[in-house]
Coordinates of N, CA and C in Angstrom, one line a residue:
M1 N 0.8 -1.3 0.0 CA 0.1 0.0 0.1 C 0.8 1.1 -0.1
I2 N 0.5 2.2 -0.9 CA 1.4 3.6 -0.9 C 0.9 4.4 0.3
A3 N 2.0 5.2 0.6 CA 1.7 6.3 1.7 C 0.7 7.2 1.2
K4 N 0.0 7.7 2.3 CA -1.0 8.9 1.8 C -0.7 10.2 1.7
T5 N 0.7 10.8 2.1 CA 1.2 11.9 2.1 C 2.8 11.5 1.7
F6 N 3.1 12.6 0.6 CA 4.7 12.6 0.4 C 5.0 14.1 0.4
E7 N 6.0 14.3 1.2 CA 6.7 15.7 1.4 C 7.8 15.9 0.6
G8 N 7.6 17.2 -0.2 CA 8.9 17.4 -1.2 C 9.3 18.9 -0.6
D9 N 10.2 19.3 -1.5 CA 11.0 20.6 -0.9 C 10.1 21.7 -0.5
R10 N 9.1 22.0 -1.6 CA 8.2 22.9 -1.3 C 6.7 22.5 -1.4
L11 N 6.5 21.4 -1.8 CA 5.0 20.9 -2.0 C 4.9 19.7 -1.2
N12 N 3.7 19.1 -0.8 CA 3.3 18.1 -0.4 C 2.4 17.7 -1.1
L13 N 2.3 16.2 -1.5 CA 1.5 15.5 -2.3 C 0.8 14.5 -1.4
H14 N -0.5 14.5 -1.7 CA -1.4 13.6 -1.0 C -2.3 12.9 -1.9
V15 N -2.7 11.6 -1.2 CA -3.8 11.0 -2.1 C -5.1 11.7 -1.8
P16 N -5.8 12.0 -2.9 CA -7.0 13.0 -2.6 C -8.5 12.0 -2.0
G17 N -9.0 12.8 -1.1 CA -10.2 12.4 -0.8 C -11.6 12.9 -0.9
K18 N -12.5 12.4 -0.5 CA -13.8 12.8 -1.3 C -13.7 14.3 -1.3
E19 N -13.3 15.1 -0.4 CA -13.3 16.5 -0.3 C -12.4 17.2 -1.2
D20 N -11.7 16.5 -2.0 CA -10.9 17.0 -3.1 C -11.6 16.6 -4.3
Y21 N -12.7 16.0 -4.5 CA -13.1 15.5 -5.9 C -13.7 17.0 -6.7
R22 N -14.4 18.2 -5.9 CA -14.6 19.1 -6.6 C -13.4 19.9 -7.0
F23 N -12.4 20.0 -6.2 CA -11.1 20.8 -6.7 C -10.6 20.2 -7.9
I24 N -10.3 18.9 -7.9 CA -9.9 17.9 -9.3 C -10.8 18.3 -10.2
H25 N -12.0 18.5 -10.3 CA -12.8 18.6 -11.2 C -12.6 20.2 -11.7
E26 N -12.6 21.1 -10.6 CA -12.5 22.3 -11.2 C -11.2 22.7 -11.8
C27 N -9.8 22.1 -11.3 CA -8.6 22.3 -11.8 C -8.4 21.7 -13.2
V28 N -8.8 20.8 -13.4 CA -8.5 20.1 -15.1 C -9.8 20.8 -15.8
N29 N -10.8 21.1 -15.5 CA -12.0 21.6 -16.3 C -12.0 23.2 -16.7
T30 N -10.9 24.0 -16.5 CA -10.8 25.2 -16.9 C -10.7 25.4 -18.4
Q31 N -11.1 26.4 -19.0 CA -10.9 26.6 -20.4 C -9.5 26.4 -20.9
D32 N -8.7 27.1 -20.4 CA -7.5 27.0 -20.8 C -6.7 25.6 -20.6
H33 N -7.0 25.0 -19.4 CA -6.6 23.4 -19.4 C -7.4 22.6 -20.3
R34 N -8.6 22.7 -20.7 CA -9.3 22.1 -21.6 C -8.6 22.2 -23.1
R35 N -8.3 23.5 -23.3 CA -7.8 23.8 -24.7 C -6.5 23.1 -24.7
M36 N -5.8 22.6 -23.9 CA -4.4 22.1 -24.1 C -4.4 20.6 -24.0
M37 N -5.6 20.1 -23.7 CA -5.8 18.6 -23.5 C -6.2 17.8 -24.8
T38 N -6.3 16.7 -24.6 CA -6.7 16.1 -25.7 C -8.3 15.9 -25.9
T39 N -9.0 16.6 -25.2 CA -10.4 16.9 -25.2 C -10.7 18.6 -24.9
S40 N -11.6 19.0 -25.7 CA -11.8 20.4 -25.2 C -13.3 20.5 -24.6
E41 N -13.9 19.4 -24.5 CA -15.4 19.6 -23.9 C -15.2 19.7 -22.5
P42 N -16.1 20.6 -21.9 CA -16.1 20.7 -20.6 C -16.8 19.5 -19.8
I43 N -16.5 19.1 -18.6 CA -17.2 18.3 -17.8 C -18.0 18.8 -16.8
E44 N -19.5 18.3 -17.1 CA -20.1 19.2 -15.9 C -19.8 18.1 -14.5
Y45 N -19.7 19.0 -13.4 CA -19.6 18.3 -12.2 C -20.4 17.0 -11.9
E46 N -21.8 17.7 -12.0 CA -22.8 16.6 -11.8 C -23.1 15.4 -12.5
K47 N -22.5 15.6 -14.0 CA -22.5 14.6 -14.9 C -21.3 13.7 -15.0
S48 N -20.1 14.2 -14.1 CA -18.8 13.5 -14.1 C -18.8 12.3 -13.1
R49 N -19.9 11.3 -13.1 CA -19.8 10.0 -12.0 C -18.6 9.5 -12.5
S50 N -18.0 9.5 -13.8 CA -16.9 8.6 -14.1 C -15.5 9.1 -13.5
I51 N -15.4 10.2 -13.6 CA -14.2 11.0 -12.7 C -14.4 10.7 -11.3
R52 N -15.5 10.8 -10.7 CA -15.6 10.5 -9.2 C -15.3 9.0 -8.9
Q53 N -15.8 8.1 -9.9 CA -15.7 6.7 -9.6 C -14.2 6.3 -9.8
M54 N -13.6 7.2 -10.8 CA -12.0 6.9 -11.0 C -11.2 7.2 -9.8
I55 N -11.5 8.3 -9.2 CA -10.9 8.9 -8.0 C -11.1 7.7 -6.9
A56 N -12.5 7.4 -6.8 CA -12.7 6.4 -5.6 C -12.1 5.2 -5.7
N57 N -12.1 4.5 -6.9 CA -11.4 3.4 -7.3 C -9.8 3.5 -6.8
M58 N -9.3 4.6 -7.4 CA -8.0 5.0 -6.9 C -7.3 5.0 -5.6
L59 N -8.5 5.4 -4.6 CA -8.6 5.5 -3.1 C -8.6 4.3 -2.8
S60 N -9.4 3.4 -3.1 CA -9.7 2.0 -2.4 C -9.0 0.9 -3.0
R61 N -8.1 1.1 -3.8 CA -7.3 -0.3 -4.6 C -5.9 0.1 -4.2
R62 N -5.2 -1.0 -3.9 CA -3.7 -1.1 -3.8 C -3.4 -1.2 -5.4
L63 N -2.0 -0.6 -5.6 CA -1.5 -0.5 -6.9 C -1.2 -2.1 -7.1
E64 N -1.8 -2.5 -8.4 CA -1.5 -4.0 -8.7 C -0.6 -4.0 -9.9
M65 N -0.6 -5.2 -10.2 CA 0.3 -5.5 -11.5 C -0.5 -5.5 -12.8
K66 N -0.9 -4.3 -13.1 CA -1.5 -3.9 -14.3 C -1.7 -2.6 -14.3
K67 N -1.8 -1.9 -15.5 CA -2.0 -0.5 -15.9 C -3.0 0.1 -15.1
E68 N -2.5 1.0 -14.5 CA -3.2 1.8 -13.5 C -3.1 3.4 -13.4
G69 N -3.5 4.1 -12.6 CA -3.0 5.4 -12.6 C -2.8 5.8 -11.1
L70 N -2.4 6.8 -10.8 CA -2.3 7.3 -9.4 C -2.2 8.8 -9.5
L71 N -3.4 9.5 -8.8 CA -3.7 10.7 -8.7 C -3.2 11.4 -7.4
L72 N -2.5 12.6 -7.5 CA -2.2 13.3 -6.3 C -2.5 14.8 -6.3
I73 N -2.9 15.3 -5.0 CA -3.2 16.6 -5.0 C -1.8 17.3 -4.5
A74 N -1.5 18.3 -5.1 CA -0.3 18.9 -4.6 C -0.8 20.2 -3.7
E75 N -0.2 20.4 -2.6 CA -0.4 21.5 -1.7 C 0.8 22.4 -1.3
A76 N 0.6 23.5 -1.2 CA 1.9 24.6 -0.7 C 1.3 25.3 0.3
D77 N 1.9 25.3 1.5 CA 1.4 26.3 2.7 C 0.1 25.8 3.0
G78 N -0.3 24.7 2.8 CA -1.7 24.3 3.1 C -2.6 24.7 2.2
E79 N -2.3 25.3 0.9 CA -3.3 25.4 -0.1 C -3.3 24.5 -1.2
R80 N -4.4 24.1 -1.9 CA -4.2 23.2 -2.9 C -3.7 24.0 -4.3
V81 N -2.7 23.5 -4.8 CA -2.2 24.2 -5.9 C -2.2 23.5 -7.4
G82 N -2.5 22.4 -7.2 CA -2.5 21.5 -8.5 C -2.9 20.1 -8.2
V83 N -3.0 19.3 -9.6 CA -3.2 17.7 -9.3 C -2.1 17.3 -10.3
C84 N -1.7 16.1 -9.8 CA -0.5 15.6 -10.6 C -0.4 14.2 -10.4
G85 N 0.2 13.6 -11.2 CA 0.3 11.8 -11.1 C 0.8 11.1 -12.2
L86 N 0.7 9.9 -12.2 CA 1.2 9.0 -13.1 C -0.1 8.1 -13.6
Q87 N -0.2 8.0 -14.9 CA -1.2 7.4 -15.7 C -0.4 5.9 -16.6
S88 N -1.3 5.2 -16.8 CA -1.0 3.7 -17.4 C 0.3 3.3 -16.8
I89 N 0.6 3.1 -15.6 CA 1.6 2.5 -14.7 C 1.6 1.0 -15.2
D90 N 2.8 0.8 -16.0 CA 3.0 -0.5 -16.4 C 4.3 -1.1 -15.6
Y91 N 3.8 -1.9 -14.8 CA 5.0 -2.5 -13.4 C 5.6 -3.6 -14.4
Q92 N 5.4 -4.4 -15.3 CA 5.9 -5.2 -15.9 C 7.1 -4.8 -17.0
N93 N 6.8 -3.7 -17.6 CA 7.6 -3.0 -18.4 C 8.4 -1.8 -17.7
S94 N 8.0 -1.6 -16.6 CA 8.6 -0.5 -15.6 C 8.7 0.9 -16.0
H95 N 7.3 1.3 -16.6 CA 7.2 2.8 -17.0 C 5.6 3.3 -16.8
A96 N 5.7 4.6 -16.9 CA 4.4 5.5 -16.8 C 4.4 6.7 -17.4
N97 N 3.2 7.2 -17.6 CA 3.2 8.5 -18.2 C 2.5 9.7 -17.0
I98 N 3.3 10.7 -17.2 CA 3.2 11.8 -16.2 C 2.3 12.9 -16.4
F99 N 1.4 13.2 -15.5 CA 0.4 14.4 -15.8 C 0.6 15.4 -14.9
V100 N 0.3 16.6 -15.1 CA 0.3 17.8 -14.0 C -0.5 18.8 -14.4
C101 N -1.3 19.3 -13.8 CA -2.1 20.3 -13.8 C -2.3 21.2 -12.7
V102 N -1.9 22.5 -12.9 CA -1.7 23.4 -12.0 C -2.9 24.4 -12.0
R103 N -3.2 24.5 -10.7 CA -4.4 25.5 -10.4 C -4.5 26.9 -11.2
E104 N -5.7 27.1 -11.8 CA -5.8 28.5 -12.6 C -5.3 29.5 -11.6
G105 N -4.2 30.7 -12.3 CA -3.9 31.7 -11.6 C -2.5 31.5 -11.1
L106 N -2.3 30.3 -10.9 CA -0.9 30.0 -10.2 C 0.1 29.5 -11.1
E107 N -0.2 29.8 -12.4 CA 0.8 28.8 -13.4 C 2.2 29.6 -13.5
S108 N 2.2 30.7 -13.1 CA 3.7 31.1 -13.2 C 4.6 31.4 -11.8
L109 N 4.3 30.6 -11.0 CA 4.7 30.5 -9.4 C 5.6 29.2 -9.5
G110 N 5.8 28.3 -10.6 CA 6.8 27.4 -10.4 C 6.4 26.1 -10.0
Y111 N 4.9 26.1 -9.5 CA 4.3 24.7 -9.0 C 4.5 23.5 -10.1
G112 N 4.1 23.8 -11.4 CA 4.2 22.9 -12.3 C 5.6 22.3 -12.4
Y113 N 6.7 22.9 -12.3 CA 8.0 22.3 -12.2 C 8.2 21.7 -10.9
E114 N 7.6 22.0 -9.9 CA 7.9 21.2 -8.7 C 7.1 20.0 -8.6
M115 N 5.7 20.1 -9.4 CA 4.9 18.8 -9.4 C 5.5 17.6 -10.2
N116 N 6.3 18.4 -11.5 CA 6.8 17.2 -12.2 C 8.0 16.6 -11.5
K117 N 8.9 17.5 -11.0 CA 9.9 16.8 -10.3 C 9.5 15.8 -9.3
E118 N 8.4 16.2 -8.3 CA 8.1 15.4 -7.2 C 7.5 14.1 -7.7
I119 N 6.8 14.1 -8.7 CA 6.1 12.9 -9.3 C 7.0 12.0 -9.8
I120 N 8.1 12.5 -10.7 CA 9.0 11.8 -11.2 C 9.8 11.1 -10.0
N121 N 10.3 11.8 -9.1 CA 11.0 11.3 -8.0 C 10.2 10.2 -7.4
F122 N 9.0 10.2 -7.2 CA 8.0 9.1 -6.7 C 7.9 7.9 -7.6
G123 N 7.8 8.2 -8.8 CA 7.8 7.1 -9.7 C 9.2 6.2 -9.9
F124 N 10.2 7.0 -9.9 CA 11.3 6.2 -9.7 C 11.8 5.7 -8.3
N125 N 11.8 6.4 -7.4 CA 12.2 6.1 -5.9 C 11.0 5.3 -5.1
E126 N 9.7 5.6 -5.3 CA 8.9 4.9 -4.7 C 8.0 3.4 -5.4
L127 N 8.0 3.6 -6.7 CA 7.4 2.7 -7.5 C 8.4 1.7 -8.1
G128 N 9.7 2.5 -8.3 CA 10.9 1.5 -8.9 C 10.6 1.5 -10.3
L129 N 10.1 2.5 -11.0 CA 10.0 2.6 -12.3 C 11.5 2.9 -12.8
N130 N 11.6 2.5 -14.3 CA 12.6 2.5 -15.0 C 12.5 3.8 -16.0
K131 N 11.4 4.2 -16.5 CA 11.3 5.2 -17.7 C 10.0 6.1 -17.1
I132 N 10.0 7.5 -17.0 CA 8.8 8.3 -17.1 C 8.6 8.8 -18.3
K133 N 7.4 8.9 -18.8 CA 7.1 9.5 -20.1 C 6.0 10.6 -19.8
A134 N 5.9 11.5 -21.0 CA 5.1 12.7 -20.9 C 4.7 13.0 -22.5
G135 N 3.8 13.6 -22.6 CA 3.2 14.0 -24.1 C 2.5 15.3 -23.5
H136 N 2.2 16.3 -24.7 CA 1.6 17.3 -24.8 C 1.4 17.7 -26.2
R137 N 0.3 18.5 -26.4 CA -0.2 19.0 -27.5 C 1.0 19.9 -28.2
R138 N 1.2 19.8 -29.5 CA 2.2 20.5 -30.1 C 2.1 22.0 -29.8
D139 N 0.8 22.7 -29.6 CA 0.7 23.8 -29.5 C 0.8 24.3 -27.9
N140 N 1.1 23.4 -27.0 CA 1.2 23.6 -25.6 C 2.5 24.1 -25.1
E141 N 2.8 25.5 -25.2 CA 4.2 25.7 -25.0 C 4.5 25.6 -23.5
N142 N 3.5 25.9 -22.6 CA 4.0 25.9 -21.0 C 4.4 24.2 -20.9
S143 N 3.6 23.4 -21.4 CA 4.2 21.8 -21.1 C 5.2 21.6 -21.8
K144 N 5.8 22.1 -22.9 CA 7.1 22.1 -23.5 C 8.0 22.6 -22.6
T145 N 8.0 23.7 -22.3 CA 9.0 24.6 -21.5 C 9.2 23.6 -20.0
M146 N 8.0 23.2 -19.5 CA 8.1 22.5 -18.0 C 8.6 21.2 -18.3
A147 N 8.4 20.6 -19.4 CA 9.1 19.0 -19.6 C 10.7 19.3 -19.8
E148 N 11.2 20.3 -20.6 CA 12.3 20.5 -20.8 C 13.2 21.0 -19.6
E149 N 12.7 21.8 -18.7 CA 13.2 22.4 -17.6 C 13.5 21.3 -16.8
V150 N 12.6 20.3 -16.4 CA 12.5 19.1 -15.3 C 13.6 18.1 -16.1
G151 N 13.9 18.0 -17.1 CA 14.9 17.4 -17.9 C 14.4 16.2 -18.9
L152 N 13.2 16.2 -19.0 CA 12.8 15.2 -20.1 C 13.3 15.6 -21.5
E153 N 13.5 14.3 -22.2 CA 14.1 14.5 -23.2 C 12.9 14.3 -24.6
R154 N 12.7 15.4 -25.5 CA 12.2 15.1 -26.7 C 12.6 13.8 -27.6
K155 N 11.5 12.9 -27.6 CA 11.7 11.9 -28.5 C 11.1 11.8 -29.6
C156 N 9.8 12.1 -30.0 CA 9.1 12.3 -31.0 C 7.8 12.8 -31.1
I157 N 7.2 13.1 -32.5 CA 6.0 13.7 -32.5 C 5.0 12.8 -33.2
R158 N 3.9 12.5 -32.6 CA 2.8 11.5 -33.0 C 1.9 12.5 -33.6
E159 N 1.9 12.5 -35.2 CA 1.1 13.4 -35.8 C -0.4 13.1 -35.8
Q160 N -1.1 14.1 -35.8 CA -2.6 13.9 -35.6 C -3.2 12.7 -34.6
E161 N -2.6 12.9 -33.7 CA -2.9 11.9 -32.4 C -4.2 12.0 -31.7
C162 N -4.6 13.3 -31.6 CA -6.1 13.6 -31.1 C -6.9 14.4 -31.8
Y163 N -7.9 14.4 -31.8 CA -9.0 15.1 -32.6 C -9.7 16.3 -31.4
V164 N -9.6 17.5 -31.6 CA -10.0 18.5 -30.8 C -10.4 19.6 -31.5
D165 N -11.7 20.1 -31.0 CA -12.2 21.4 -31.7 C -12.2 21.2 -33.2
G166 N -12.6 20.0 -33.8 CA -12.8 20.0 -35.2 C -11.2 19.8 -36.0
E167 N -10.4 19.5 -35.2 CA -8.9 19.4 -35.8 C -8.2 18.2 -35.3
Y168 N -7.4 17.3 -36.1 CA -6.4 16.7 -35.5 C -5.1 17.5 -35.2
R169 N -4.7 17.0 -33.8 CA -3.6 17.5 -33.1 C -2.4 16.8 -33.1
D170 N -1.1 17.1 -33.1 CA 0.0 16.5 -33.0 C 0.3 16.2 -31.5
I171 N 1.0 15.5 -30.9 CA 1.3 15.2 -29.5 C 3.0 14.9 -29.6
V172 N 3.6 15.9 -28.8 CA 4.9 15.9 -28.7 C 5.2 14.9 -27.4
M173 N 6.2 13.8 -27.6 CA 6.5 12.9 -26.7 C 7.9 13.1 -25.9
Y174 N 7.9 13.0 -24.6 CA 9.1 13.1 -24.0 C 9.4 11.9 -22.9
E175 N 10.7 11.7 -22.5 CA 10.8 10.5 -21.6 C 11.8 10.7 -21.2
I176 N 12.3 10.2 -19.9 CA 13.4 10.3 -19.2 C 13.8 8.8 -18.5
L177 N 14.8 8.3 -18.6 CA 15.1 7.0 -17.9 C 15.7 7.4 -16.4
R178 N 15.6 6.2 -15.5 CA 16.0 6.4 -14.1 C 17.6 6.8 -14.1
E179 N 18.4 6.3 -14.9 CA 19.7 6.6 -14.7 C 19.9 8.1 -15.1
E180 N 19.3 8.5 -16.1 CA 19.5 9.8 -16.5 C 19.2 10.9 -15.3
W181 N 17.8 10.5 -14.8 CA 17.5 11.4 -13.7 C 18.3 11.4 -12.6
D182 N 18.6 10.3 -12.3 CA 19.9 10.3 -11.2 C 20.8 11.0 -11.3
R183 N 21.7 10.7 -12.9 CA 22.7 11.7 -12.8 C 22.3 13.1 -12.8
S184 N 21.2 13.6 -13.3 CA 20.6 15.0 -13.4 C 20.7 15.6 -11.9
Q185 N 19.9 14.7 -10.8 CA 20.1 15.0 -9.5 C 21.2 15.3 -8.7
E186 N 22.2 14.5 -9.0 CA 23.5 14.5 -8.6 C 24.1 15.7 -9.0
K187 N 23.8 16.4 -9.9 CA 24.5 17.6 -10.4 C 23.9 19.0 -9.5
I188 N 22.6 18.6 -9.1 CA 21.9 19.8 -8.4 C 22.6 19.9 -7.0

C-alpha cells in the first residue's frame, strides 16, 4: 500500500479524499486547461460520475500488477495548487506517463516544475520505475517548457494523435530514464 502523503521541498503531495473531488474537477476543467488537453469539452461536475468513480477506485485499491493510474493533490502552505500523477503505470515494463495540472492563476509560480519533479521522484524512488514519459499537444508551449526544464528529453511527434475542436492535433512525446534522472539530480 502506498503512503497517503509525500513531502517535497516546497510541495506536499497527498492521495485525494472525497473532499478533493470538486477541486480536481475544477482544476482540470478550466477553459485554458481543456484547450491544451486531448479533449476540449467541459465536464459538468454533476455529470462527472466517471471521474468521481475513478478517484474512488484509486483511493480504495492497492496498486496492482496492471496498468493503473495514481492521482495526487499538490499543496503548498496548506493551499491546493494542483493535481498530478502517473497514468498507465506498467509494472511489467517499468514505465508510466506523467501528468500535471496547475490550479488556474498559479501557473507562473513554479508549481508545475515542482509537481513534475516530485512525481518523477516518486515514480522512480517509490514505485521503482525505469522510465517516465510525458506527452503534450504541440501547441502547448507551457508543457514544452516544463518538460524540458525538468529534464525530459523530446523523443518524437505523434502526428494527428488527437481530435480536438474539429482538428487533428499532434502530440509531442518526452521521456527520461531512471539513470538519466539520477545523474541530473547529482548535479543539483
